[in-house]
Amino acid sequence: MLMMMISKVRSNRQAYRNMLMMMILKVKSNWQAYRNMLMMMISSEVKQASIQKYAEDDDFKSKVKQASIQKYADDDDFKSEVKQASIQKYADNDDFKSKVKQASIQKYADDDEHKDDEEDKEHDKDADDGKKSESDSSKPSEKTFVPCPMKHDDDHHHDKHTDGDINEKSESKGSILKAKQM
């Protein structure tokens, strides 16, 4: 009988422990939920106070901007988040999209270095177009430089010769050379 009583006490003790553990877990989960709710309320209030201070205090605004710029420069994850948020805002907000386009147009108009780059690109494009037009022509033009086949003397000048000019000049120069040699 004593053993039965001991066994019953032990089982009651175990049941009591289980009941206490469940109550502790319930209180703990309720406490965690209550704590989370408080943190959200506090966070929301702090956020609202910060937004209000940002709107009213230019010194605070300057410090926040500097801190944000520094964090953007130092933290690649933050940089990625900012870029993604900006892309999403650009996709969702037509007013923001318009402002970004206007800022881009203004920066393009104000950026002298960018203008120099554009002029270089235009110059390169013009040069490329010139190369294409030269290579596209299959027969030489009348103003194509052709090397002079004549013997050189003091009276001969190297100008740009056309195909027709060379034959005429070489005949006349040839006769002049023959006359000098005689």
mmCIF file of C-alpha atoms in Angstrom:
data_model
loop_
_atom_site.group_PDB
_atom_site.id
_atom_site.type_symbol
_atom_site.label_atom_id
_atom_site.label_comp_id
_atom_site.label_asym_id
_atom_site.label_seq_id
_atom_site.Cartn_x
_atom_site.Cartn_y
_atom_site.Cartn_z
ATOM 1 C CA MET A 1 0.000 0.000 0.000
ATOM 2 C CA LEU A 2 2.770 2.315 0.743
ATOM 3 C CA MET A 3 4.126 1.683 -2.704
ATOM 4 C CA MET A 4 0.816 2.587 -4.251
ATOM 5 C CA MET A 5 0.699 5.817 -2.360
ATOM 6 C CA ILE A 6 4.251 6.627 -3.372
ATOM 7 C CA SER A 7 3.440 5.803 -6.957
ATOM 8 C CA LYS A 8 0.309 7.955 -6.847
ATOM 9 C CA VAL A 9 2.246 10.855 -5.298
ATOM 10 C CA ARG A 10 4.906 10.540 -7.982
ATOM 11 C CA SER A 11 2.342 10.551 -10.768
ATOM 12 C CA ASN A 12 0.595 13.512 -9.155
ATOM 13 C CA ARG A 13 3.935 15.261 -8.894
ATOM 14 C CA GLN A 14 4.621 14.576 -12.563
ATOM 15 C CA ALA A 15 1.153 15.829 -13.519
ATOM 16 C CA TYR A 16 1.694 18.894 -11.364
ATOM 17 C CA ARG A 17 5.066 19.561 -13.065
ATOM 18 C CA ASN A 18 3.548 19.134 -16.510
ATOM 19 C CA MET A 19 0.743 21.519 -15.589
ATOM 20 C CA LEU A 20 3.240 24.074 -14.260
ATOM 21 C CA MET A 21 5.373 23.801 -17.410
ATOM 22 C CA MET A 22 2.340 24.376 -19.640
ATOM 23 C CA MET A 23 1.319 27.407 -17.582
ATOM 24 C CA ILE A 24 4.856 28.797 -17.742
ATOM 25 C CA LEU A 25 4.983 28.304 -21.513
ATOM 26 C CA LYS A 26 1.577 29.977 -21.904
ATOM 27 C CA VAL A 27 2.593 32.932 -19.754
ATOM 28 C CA LYS A 28 5.906 33.145 -21.597
ATOM 29 C CA SER A 29 4.243 33.116 -25.029
ATOM 30 C CA ASN A 30 1.670 35.677 -23.862
ATOM 31 C CA TRP A 31 4.469 37.773 -22.427
ATOM 32 C CA GLN A 32 6.392 37.516 -25.727
ATOM 33 C CA ALA A 33 3.287 38.572 -27.671
ATOM 34 C CA TYR A 34 2.713 41.456 -25.232
ATOM 35 C CA ARG A 35 6.378 42.461 -25.464
ATOM 36 C CA ASN A 36 6.270 42.389 -29.285
ATOM 37 C CA MET A 37 3.133 44.530 -29.267
ATOM 38 C CA LEU A 38 4.791 47.041 -26.924
ATOM 39 C CA MET A 39 7.932 47.143 -29.070
ATOM 40 C CA MET A 40 5.875 47.811 -32.201
ATOM 41 C CA MET A 41 3.989 50.621 -30.465
ATOM 42 C CA ILE A 42 7.191 52.141 -29.127
ATOM 43 C CA SER A 43 8.900 51.711 -32.471
ATOM 44 C CA SER A 44 5.968 53.349 -34.222
ATOM 45 C CA GLU A 45 5.965 56.247 -31.748
ATOM 46 C CA VAL A 46 9.737 56.664 -32.047
ATOM 47 C CA LYS A 47 9.462 56.525 -35.817
ATOM 48 C CA GLN A 48 6.735 59.177 -35.829
ATOM 49 C CA ALA A 49 8.742 61.379 -33.462
ATOM 50 C CA SER A 50 11.803 60.965 -35.669
ATOM 51 C CA ILE A 51 9.819 61.863 -38.793
ATOM 52 C CA GLN A 52 8.442 64.935 -37.047
ATOM 53 C CA LYS A 53 11.910 66.000 -35.882
ATOM 54 C CA TYR A 54 13.308 65.406 -39.392
ATOM 55 C CA ALA A 55 10.622 67.676 -40.853
ATOM 56 C CA GLU A 56 11.213 70.454 -38.321
ATOM 57 C CA ASP A 57 14.947 70.392 -37.532
ATOM 58 C CA ASP A 58 17.356 71.157 -40.408
ATOM 59 C CA ASP A 59 20.427 70.224 -38.342
ATOM 60 C CA PHE A 60 18.915 66.816 -37.538
ATOM 61 C CA LYS A 61 17.978 66.403 -41.210
ATOM 62 C CA SER A 62 21.566 67.130 -42.242
ATOM 63 C CA LYS A 63 22.942 64.600 -39.739
ATOM 64 C CA VAL A 64 20.488 61.921 -40.889
ATOM 65 C CA LYS A 65 21.411 62.512 -44.531
ATOM 66 C CA GLN A 66 25.143 62.320 -43.758
ATOM 67 C CA ALA A 67 24.667 59.113 -41.775
ATOM 68 C CA SER A 68 22.626 57.625 -44.612
ATOM 69 C CA ILE A 69 25.242 58.596 -47.205
ATOM 70 C CA GLN A 70 27.993 57.081 -45.054
ATOM 71 C CA LYS A 71 26.028 53.882 -44.506
ATOM 72 C CA TYR A 72 25.324 53.666 -48.262
ATOM 73 C CA ALA A 73 29.049 54.012 -48.981
ATOM 74 C CA ASP A 74 30.086 51.426 -46.363
ATOM 75 C CA ASP A 75 27.327 48.794 -46.390
ATOM 76 C CA ASP A 76 26.767 46.802 -49.595
ATOM 77 C CA ASP A 77 23.604 45.170 -48.231
ATOM 78 C CA PHE A 78 22.124 48.584 -47.436
ATOM 79 C CA LYS A 79 23.145 49.819 -50.891
ATOM 80 C CA SER A 80 21.378 46.854 -52.474
ATOM 81 C CA GLU A 81 18.235 47.465 -50.391
ATOM 82 C CA VAL A 82 18.189 51.154 -51.333
ATOM 83 C CA LYS A 83 18.581 50.336 -55.021
ATOM 84 C CA GLN A 84 15.797 47.748 -54.893
ATOM 85 C CA ALA A 85 13.494 50.159 -53.060
ATOM 86 C CA SER A 86 14.241 52.863 -55.609
ATOM 87 C CA ILE A 87 13.577 50.502 -58.522
ATOM 88 C CA GLN A 88 10.302 49.419 -56.946
ATOM 89 C CA LYS A 89 9.245 53.006 -56.245
ATOM 90 C CA TYR A 90 10.136 53.970 -59.836
ATOM 91 C CA ALA A 91 7.990 51.114 -61.148
ATOM 92 C CA ASP A 92 5.017 51.875 -58.865
ATOM 93 C CA ASN A 93 4.953 55.678 -58.635
ATOM 94 C CA ASP A 94 4.434 57.765 -61.787
ATOM 95 C CA ASP A 95 5.115 61.034 -59.934
ATOM 96 C CA PHE A 96 8.478 59.679 -58.726
ATOM 97 C CA LYS A 97 9.236 58.424 -62.252
ATOM 98 C CA SER A 98 8.556 61.921 -63.626
ATOM 99 C CA LYS A 99 10.825 63.525 -61.008
ATOM 100 C CA VAL A 100 13.635 61.066 -61.779
ATOM 101 C CA LYS A 101 13.346 61.774 -65.501
ATOM 102 C CA GLN A 102 13.395 65.549 -64.911
ATOM 103 C CA ALA A 103 16.441 65.242 -62.645
ATOM 104 C CA SER A 104 18.188 63.106 -65.256
ATOM 105 C CA ILE A 105 17.433 65.624 -68.008
ATOM 106 C CA GLN A 106 18.710 68.469 -65.824
ATOM 107 C CA LYS A 107 21.871 66.574 -64.901
ATOM 108 C CA TYR A 108 22.466 65.780 -68.567
ATOM 109 C CA ALA A 109 22.070 69.474 -69.427
ATOM 110 C CA ASP A 110 24.396 70.603 -66.610
ATOM 111 C CA ASP A 111 27.084 67.925 -66.952
ATOM 112 C CA ASP A 112 29.946 69.339 -69.069
ATOM 113 C CA GLU A 113 31.958 66.135 -68.760
ATOM 114 C CA HIS A 114 28.994 64.214 -70.133
ATOM 115 C CA LYS A 115 28.764 66.686 -73.034
ATOM 116 C CA ASP A 116 32.455 66.139 -73.806
ATOM 117 C CA ASP A 117 31.844 62.389 -73.813
ATOM 118 C CA GLU A 118 28.905 62.850 -76.187
ATOM 119 C CA GLU A 119 31.011 65.010 -78.509
ATOM 120 C CA ASP A 120 33.723 62.325 -78.495
ATOM 121 C CA LYS A 121 31.125 59.681 -79.309
ATOM 122 C CA GLU A 122 29.747 61.811 -82.160
ATOM 123 C CA HIS A 123 33.278 62.377 -83.467
ATOM 124 C CA ASP A 124 33.997 58.645 -83.256
ATOM 125 C CA LYS A 125 30.717 57.904 -85.006
ATOM 126 C CA ASP A 126 31.537 60.386 -87.792
ATOM 127 C CA ALA A 127 34.983 58.818 -88.161
ATOM 128 C CA ASP A 128 33.440 55.345 -88.293
ATOM 129 C CA ASP A 129 30.954 56.538 -90.925
ATOM 130 C CA GLY A 130 33.863 57.925 -92.958
ATOM 131 C CA LYS A 131 35.704 54.595 -92.753
ATOM 132 C CA LYS A 132 32.601 52.733 -93.848
ATOM 133 C CA SER A 133 32.045 55.001 -96.827
ATOM 134 C CA GLU A 134 35.684 54.599 -97.914
ATOM 135 C CA SER A 135 35.612 50.828 -97.621
ATOM 136 C CA ASP A 136 32.215 50.608 -99.327
ATOM 137 C CA SER A 137 33.457 52.115 -102.548
ATOM 138 C CA SER A 138 34.907 49.413 -104.779
ATOM 139 C CA LYS A 139 36.612 51.674 -107.320
ATOM 140 C CA PRO A 140 38.917 54.530 -106.365
ATOM 141 C CA SER A 141 37.546 58.027 -106.682
ATOM 142 C CA GLU A 142 39.158 60.663 -108.846
ATOM 143 C CA LYS A 143 40.842 62.184 -105.803
ATOM 144 C CA THR A 144 42.405 58.945 -104.556
ATOM 145 C CA PHE A 145 46.113 59.378 -103.931
ATOM 146 C CA VAL A 146 48.242 57.296 -106.227
ATOM 147 C CA PRO A 147 52.036 57.156 -105.752
ATOM 148 C CA CYS A 148 54.057 58.887 -108.403
ATOM 149 C CA PRO A 149 55.780 56.420 -110.817
ATOM 150 C CA MET A 150 58.253 59.027 -112.170
ATOM 151 C CA LYS A 151 61.883 59.522 -111.387
ATOM 152 C CA HIS A 152 62.233 62.479 -109.095
ATOM 153 C CA ASP A 153 64.041 65.692 -109.852
ATOM 154 C CA ASP A 154 64.072 69.165 -108.322
ATOM 155 C CA ASP A 155 61.106 70.372 -110.383
ATOM 156 C CA HIS A 156 58.837 67.500 -109.363
ATOM 157 C CA HIS A 157 56.437 68.207 -106.479
ATOM 158 C CA HIS A 158 54.481 65.614 -104.539
ATOM 159 C CA ASP A 159 50.890 66.670 -104.683
ATOM 160 C CA LYS A 160 47.874 64.480 -104.483
ATOM 161 C CA HIS A 161 47.599 63.104 -107.969
ATOM 162 C CA THR A 162 44.528 61.675 -109.546
ATOM 163 C CA ASP A 163 44.750 58.666 -111.798
ATOM 164 C CA GLY A 164 44.410 60.802 -114.918
ATOM 165 C CA ASP A 165 46.891 63.455 -113.776
ATOM 166 C CA ILE A 166 49.722 60.957 -113.281
ATOM 167 C CA ASN A 167 49.777 59.789 -116.841
ATOM 168 C CA GLU A 168 49.653 63.353 -118.195
ATOM 169 C CA LYS A 169 52.271 64.685 -115.771
ATOM 170 C CA SER A 170 54.581 61.731 -116.160
ATOM 171 C CA GLU A 171 54.568 62.184 -119.937
ATOM 172 C CA SER A 172 55.251 65.920 -119.662
ATOM 173 C CA LYS A 173 57.830 65.471 -116.896
ATOM 174 C CA GLY A 174 59.423 62.667 -118.823
ATOM 175 C CA SER A 175 59.910 64.969 -121.779
ATOM 176 C CA ILE A 176 61.330 67.646 -119.473
ATOM 177 C CA LEU A 177 63.777 65.134 -117.997
ATOM 178 C CA LYS A 178 64.860 63.996 -121.409
ATOM 179 C CA ALA A 179 65.390 67.615 -122.425
ATOM 180 C CA LYS A 180 67.534 68.282 -119.333
ATOM 181 C CA GLN A 181 69.641 65.205 -119.886
ATOM 182 C CA MET A 182 70.473 66.243 -123.451
#
